[in-house]
Amino acid sequence: MATFVWCFGVSLVFLSFFSCTHVVGADTISTIISGFRAEDGSKTVMQEGFLIVEADSFNDIRFFGQHFSSNVTISFTRTAASRNSPCDDFSRTEKFTAVAVTDASAVIPVKFELHSESDIYFVCLKEVVIRTSVSESGAETAIEDIRWIHQGDEPWMSVKVKAAYVETTLLPLPLEVICILCLLCLSGIFSGLNLGLMALDKTELVIVENCGGAKEKNYAKKIRPVRAKGNFLLCTLLLGNVLVNSTFTILLDDLTSGLVAVIGTTLAIVLFGEIVPQAICCRHGLAVGAHTIMLTKLFMVLTAPLSWPISKVLDKILGEELGTVYNRTKLLELLKVTYDQHDMENEEVRIIHGALHLTTRTVKEVMTKLEDVFMLPYDAKLDFDTMSEIMKNGYTRVPVYEGDRGTIVALLNIKDLAFVDPDDNTPLATVCKFYQHPTATVFNDTTLATMLDEFKKGNYHMAFVQEVQNEDDKDPAYVKIGLVTLEDIIEEIIQEEILDETDVVTDNVRKMPRASKVRQDFRAFAHDQEAHNPNRPAMSPQLQLATFQFLITTVEPFKGELISDTILKRLLRQNIFHVIKIKDASSKVLTLYTAGKPADYFIMILEGRVQVLVGKEKLIFESGPFSHFGAQALTDAAKPLTDDHSKQTPTRERSATMVAIPTIARLTKTARASFSRLSGSHPDIAAQKGSTFVPDYSVSLVTDCQYICVKRSQYWAARRATLMEHQKHRVGSTEDFFTKEWNQAEKSSHRGSIIEALETPQIGDVAPPSGGAAAPSDDDCVSRGDISGIEVEFSCKDSPNHVSSGGSPIGPTTPEEDRLLPTDNFE
């Protein structure tokens, strides 16, 4: 047995020797393989000394050794054997021929089939031996002897085969693409909600839910319960965002290569998962959050095992989340920076601004300084001058001081003067002691909010501001420095000045008078009338004021468009006021108007009562104060009497009526020229000069009476002065012009009265012929007559050329008298 084994080994050595030789005749070439390696490292790998290649694909393997030729052929077997052992009896792979050969190496493409992951392939080299044989005939024949020689079972001469790499995906390609798109959308949603929902403040959501629009209320109602769980929501959104971004990266990497996956993931997440959704949710976070609220709740449930514990830890560490709280300064700044965006009016913004400053501003900042306060001395008398001064300033509460203005002792309310008569000259101290209005005092650092609370209690609406003054050599003292009222605080709130109907200035700081508010100065009625009319009874200022108001508002001839306020006040200060005592007056004086007798004057009863006898039926009624008669005597003249009326009138009355109507023919040349000029531009005035008012009623006094009597000439003097004032063609001032006109009117009226007394027929006389009464001759030195029981003397030199029986000159012959007729030329 040992001999057999030895013989078998010798045989193998012999065969191995010959397998490495190529014999041609006597020459032998041996190919020696020392090792090999793979040309393409991407498909092969060295592991534990073995070359591992992929199955079912050609792999270029470079063999190293000696004596390589283009005929080198190899094969592989899975049977292990020693080097130079024959491989003829082993199963082998297909044969592989060299494609690139050098003397020291050869590149041979090889391909393996995978039978098992543990299979090892060994190299078998093809040996070709050419022998020459000689036939009997002597011919030589070349015989190829092919044998396969095993190259050994060392690791560096062995090859392991692995399964070929097949590119596969985690999911089917369409499904994986859909998942990638969905994950990208979820990434954008989580990123946007993280900004949109977390940026919604809790306080803001409550405000929107309570006072927003219909849609906004619905959105806020859906979001607020979720937003209330601030840290839980934050953890859910962040975990969800990280989860989808990681999954998106894995799927994209599975679908592409590593570099493409990195670049693609970065661009997709940044662009579509961060920038775009956050830009949208930044402006429409409320709507987006409301529409995705169910998805948010779903992820809150899915991530609850991890996100809920984390949120509780954050709540414990950071505390409960609070909504945004604005203090006064921040709220004011918010109104300023959002001025162009909010829909609030400027007045509303100012009111909010003022209300927010109530607790920071003090009464010293809004008070009226004491030197600017209108006050009255404690020892003042409530006469017409004082009350007029109070009315002119327009304040409803007036401080009262004693001695120094800083010593406020009382407060006068204008309502306290309702039962005070200026004629009584009531001491101001009496009124103050009776009502005893409280005077409140506050310190200068009192805030407006505190002051408003005090005013709202209703005890007082005015307070004096005091401060402590420290002097080196004196003890600290309280000194009043100003006055603050409820109106001051309200003005501070609305940031505007309140102008009521009694204010005469726009504010207490600049003291600018109101441009559109002209207050009447009642002190004009308190002038010393005795200085103007020393021989006449004086009308009290109160009565003057009442008369002025009644005339200018009720009696048509005295309204503002005909006689100005200034002229009417001057007129009331003239000698038109009369006081009649019944026991001291004659019967003629008691009769103010006689029916059928011409009258050129206007009368208004101020005090007392009169009896009026009207018409043929002799209807009687009584009239009292502020009844007036004879307004037509000033403007609208009575119609001329007809013949039928003349026939029915007694002789004496008919005679008086007839001569009472002057004609243009009886006027002087100067008067006719005046009427001619007048008819061009003032036809109404001309008509008044051509006729006389004849009342159809009689008026007589029944009690002591006070009344005013304005004659026609006096009225037209006032009218001319008003025209001059309106047309601003003044000779001197309006006052001087009125004085001149009034003096001329008085002179004319006085002369007319004397002439009327001289020409009035006595009882039983016959009326003069139609030619009128004869003018007095120059030889008549003096004529005497009786006017209301008064002896008067009239000089012939002062008499006019023609006199109307109505009592006024028909034709003035002097320039002064001619000016009594109004014209269209006021130069």
PDB file of C-alpha atoms in Angstrom, residues 275-375:
ATOM      1  CA  ILE A 275     -39.129  79.124   3.159  1.00  0.00           C
ATOM      2  CA  VAL A 276     -42.429  78.833   1.277  1.00  0.00           C
ATOM      3  CA  PRO A 277     -44.614  77.466   4.126  1.00  0.00           C
ATOM      4  CA  GLN A 278     -43.211  79.867   6.692  1.00  0.00           C
ATOM      5  CA  ALA A 279     -43.744  82.823   4.364  1.00  0.00           C
ATOM      6  CA  ILE A 280     -47.378  81.769   3.902  1.00  0.00           C
ATOM      7  CA  CYS A 281     -48.075  80.991   7.562  1.00  0.00           C
ATOM      8  CA  CYS A 282     -46.405  84.171   8.694  1.00  0.00           C
ATOM      9  CA  ARG A 283     -49.242  86.142   7.047  1.00  0.00           C
ATOM     10  CA  HIS A 284     -52.078  83.620   7.124  1.00  0.00           C
ATOM     11  CA  GLY A 285     -51.199  81.533  10.153  1.00  0.00           C
ATOM     12  CA  LEU A 286     -54.697  81.775  11.628  1.00  0.00           C
ATOM     13  CA  ALA A 287     -56.422  80.387   8.522  1.00  0.00           C
ATOM     14  CA  VAL A 288     -53.784  77.706   7.837  1.00  0.00           C
ATOM     15  CA  GLY A 289     -53.797  76.598  11.460  1.00  0.00           C
ATOM     16  CA  ALA A 290     -57.595  76.325  11.506  1.00  0.00           C
ATOM     17  CA  HIS A 291     -57.723  74.249   8.315  1.00  0.00           C
ATOM     18  CA  THR A 292     -54.992  71.837   9.495  1.00  0.00           C
ATOM     19  CA  ILE A 293     -56.158  71.556  13.089  1.00  0.00           C
ATOM     20  CA  MET A 294     -57.250  67.913  12.698  1.00  0.00           C
ATOM     21  CA  LEU A 295     -53.839  66.931  11.327  1.00  0.00           C
ATOM     22  CA  THR A 296     -52.202  68.729  14.231  1.00  0.00           C
ATOM     23  CA  LYS A 297     -54.366  66.882  16.744  1.00  0.00           C
ATOM     24  CA  LEU A 298     -53.560  63.564  15.034  1.00  0.00           C
ATOM     25  CA  PHE A 299     -49.828  64.107  15.353  1.00  0.00           C
ATOM     26  CA  MET A 300     -50.272  65.239  18.927  1.00  0.00           C
ATOM     27  CA  VAL A 301     -51.826  61.837  19.643  1.00  0.00           C
ATOM     28  CA  LEU A 302     -49.163  59.928  17.681  1.00  0.00           C
ATOM     29  CA  THR A 303     -46.238  61.721  19.281  1.00  0.00           C
ATOM     30  CA  ALA A 304     -47.800  61.927  22.741  1.00  0.00           C
ATOM     31  CA  PRO A 305     -45.609  59.185  24.270  1.00  0.00           C
ATOM     32  CA  LEU A 306     -42.558  61.351  23.649  1.00  0.00           C
ATOM     33  CA  SER A 307     -43.817  64.912  23.270  1.00  0.00           C
ATOM     34  CA  TRP A 308     -46.180  65.003  26.274  1.00  0.00           C
ATOM     35  CA  PRO A 309     -43.522  64.138  28.906  1.00  0.00           C
ATOM     36  CA  ILE A 310     -41.117  66.630  27.370  1.00  0.00           C
ATOM     37  CA  SER A 311     -43.782  69.340  27.437  1.00  0.00           C
ATOM     38  CA  LYS A 312     -44.481  68.682  31.119  1.00  0.00           C
ATOM     39  CA  VAL A 313     -40.813  69.013  31.915  1.00  0.00           C
ATOM     40  CA  LEU A 314     -40.706  72.307  30.031  1.00  0.00           C
ATOM     41  CA  ASP A 315     -43.798  73.545  31.900  1.00  0.00           C
ATOM     42  CA  LYS A 316     -42.142  72.799  35.213  1.00  0.00           C
ATOM     43  CA  ILE A 317     -38.852  74.416  34.271  1.00  0.00           C
ATOM     44  CA  LEU A 318     -40.058  77.426  32.269  1.00  0.00           C
ATOM     45  CA  GLY A 319     -43.414  77.967  33.933  1.00  0.00           C
ATOM     46  CA  GLU A 320     -46.793  78.536  32.358  1.00  0.00           C
ATOM     47  CA  GLU A 321     -46.843  80.438  29.061  1.00  0.00           C
ATOM     48  CA  LEU A 322     -48.304  83.908  29.378  1.00  0.00           C
ATOM     49  CA  GLY A 323     -49.903  85.978  26.657  1.00  0.00           C
ATOM     50  CA  THR A 324     -48.481  89.289  25.543  1.00  0.00           C
ATOM     51  CA  VAL A 325     -49.252  92.056  28.021  1.00  0.00           C
ATOM     52  CA  TYR A 326     -48.868  95.705  26.959  1.00  0.00           C
ATOM     53  CA  ASN A 327     -48.136  98.388  29.485  1.00  0.00           C
ATOM     54  CA  ARG A 328     -49.093 102.006  28.919  1.00  0.00           C
ATOM     55  CA  THR A 329     -45.936 102.929  27.057  1.00  0.00           C
ATOM     56  CA  LYS A 330     -46.013  99.890  24.786  1.00  0.00           C
ATOM     57  CA  LEU A 331     -49.686 100.380  23.996  1.00  0.00           C
ATOM     58  CA  LEU A 332     -49.117 103.992  22.996  1.00  0.00           C
ATOM     59  CA  GLU A 333     -46.177 102.984  20.856  1.00  0.00           C
ATOM     60  CA  LEU A 334     -48.288 100.246  19.279  1.00  0.00           C
ATOM     61  CA  LEU A 335     -50.845 102.841  18.238  1.00  0.00           C
ATOM     62  CA  LYS A 336     -48.095 104.976  16.732  1.00  0.00           C
ATOM     63  CA  VAL A 337     -46.350 102.282  14.714  1.00  0.00           C
ATOM     64  CA  THR A 338     -49.662 100.851  13.422  1.00  0.00           C
ATOM     65  CA  TYR A 339     -51.078 104.265  12.552  1.00  0.00           C
ATOM     66  CA  ASP A 340     -51.267 103.516   8.831  1.00  0.00           C
ATOM     67  CA  GLN A 341     -52.691  99.995   9.282  1.00  0.00           C
ATOM     68  CA  HIS A 342     -55.514 100.344  11.802  1.00  0.00           C
ATOM     69  CA  ASP A 343     -58.922 101.751  10.893  1.00  0.00           C
ATOM     70  CA  MET A 344     -59.241 104.072  13.865  1.00  0.00           C
ATOM     71  CA  GLU A 345     -60.058 107.731  13.402  1.00  0.00           C
ATOM     72  CA  ASN A 346     -57.622 110.389  14.537  1.00  0.00           C
ATOM     73  CA  GLU A 347     -60.058 111.516  17.220  1.00  0.00           C
ATOM     74  CA  GLU A 348     -60.254 107.999  18.637  1.00  0.00           C
ATOM     75  CA  VAL A 349     -56.473 107.703  18.754  1.00  0.00           C
ATOM     76  CA  ARG A 350     -56.226 111.051  20.526  1.00  0.00           C
ATOM     77  CA  ILE A 351     -58.835 110.032  23.093  1.00  0.00           C
ATOM     78  CA  ILE A 352     -57.013 106.763  23.812  1.00  0.00           C
ATOM     79  CA  HIS A 353     -53.752 108.670  24.089  1.00  0.00           C
ATOM     80  CA  GLY A 354     -55.276 111.140  26.516  1.00  0.00           C
ATOM     81  CA  ALA A 355     -57.005 108.482  28.628  1.00  0.00           C
ATOM     82  CA  LEU A 356     -53.788 106.492  29.017  1.00  0.00           C
ATOM     83  CA  HIS A 357     -51.996 109.576  30.328  1.00  0.00           C
ATOM     84  CA  LEU A 358     -54.507 110.284  33.092  1.00  0.00           C
ATOM     85  CA  THR A 359     -52.480 108.441  35.691  1.00  0.00           C
ATOM     86  CA  THR A 360     -49.191 110.037  34.684  1.00  0.00           C
ATOM     87  CA  ARG A 361     -50.170 113.666  34.273  1.00  0.00           C
ATOM     88  CA  THR A 362     -50.870 115.941  37.223  1.00  0.00           C
ATOM     89  CA  VAL A 363     -53.303 118.773  37.778  1.00  0.00           C
ATOM     90  CA  LYS A 364     -50.465 121.282  37.637  1.00  0.00           C
ATOM     91  CA  GLU A 365     -49.940 120.469  33.964  1.00  0.00           C
ATOM     92  CA  VAL A 366     -53.528 121.239  32.937  1.00  0.00           C
ATOM     93  CA  MET A 367     -54.584 123.879  35.457  1.00  0.00           C
ATOM     94  CA  THR A 368     -55.382 127.500  34.726  1.00  0.00           C
ATOM     95  CA  LYS A 369     -52.876 129.743  36.419  1.00  0.00           C
ATOM     96  CA  LEU A 370     -54.298 131.812  39.242  1.00  0.00           C
ATOM     97  CA  GLU A 371     -53.374 135.096  37.571  1.00  0.00           C
ATOM     98  CA  ASP A 372     -55.489 134.089  34.562  1.00  0.00           C
ATOM     99  CA  VAL A 373     -58.562 133.174  36.626  1.00  0.00           C
ATOM    100  CA  PHE A 374     -61.505 135.564  36.562  1.00  0.00           C
ATOM    101  CA  MET A 375     -62.377 136.297  40.187  1.00  0.00           C
TER     102      MET A 375
END
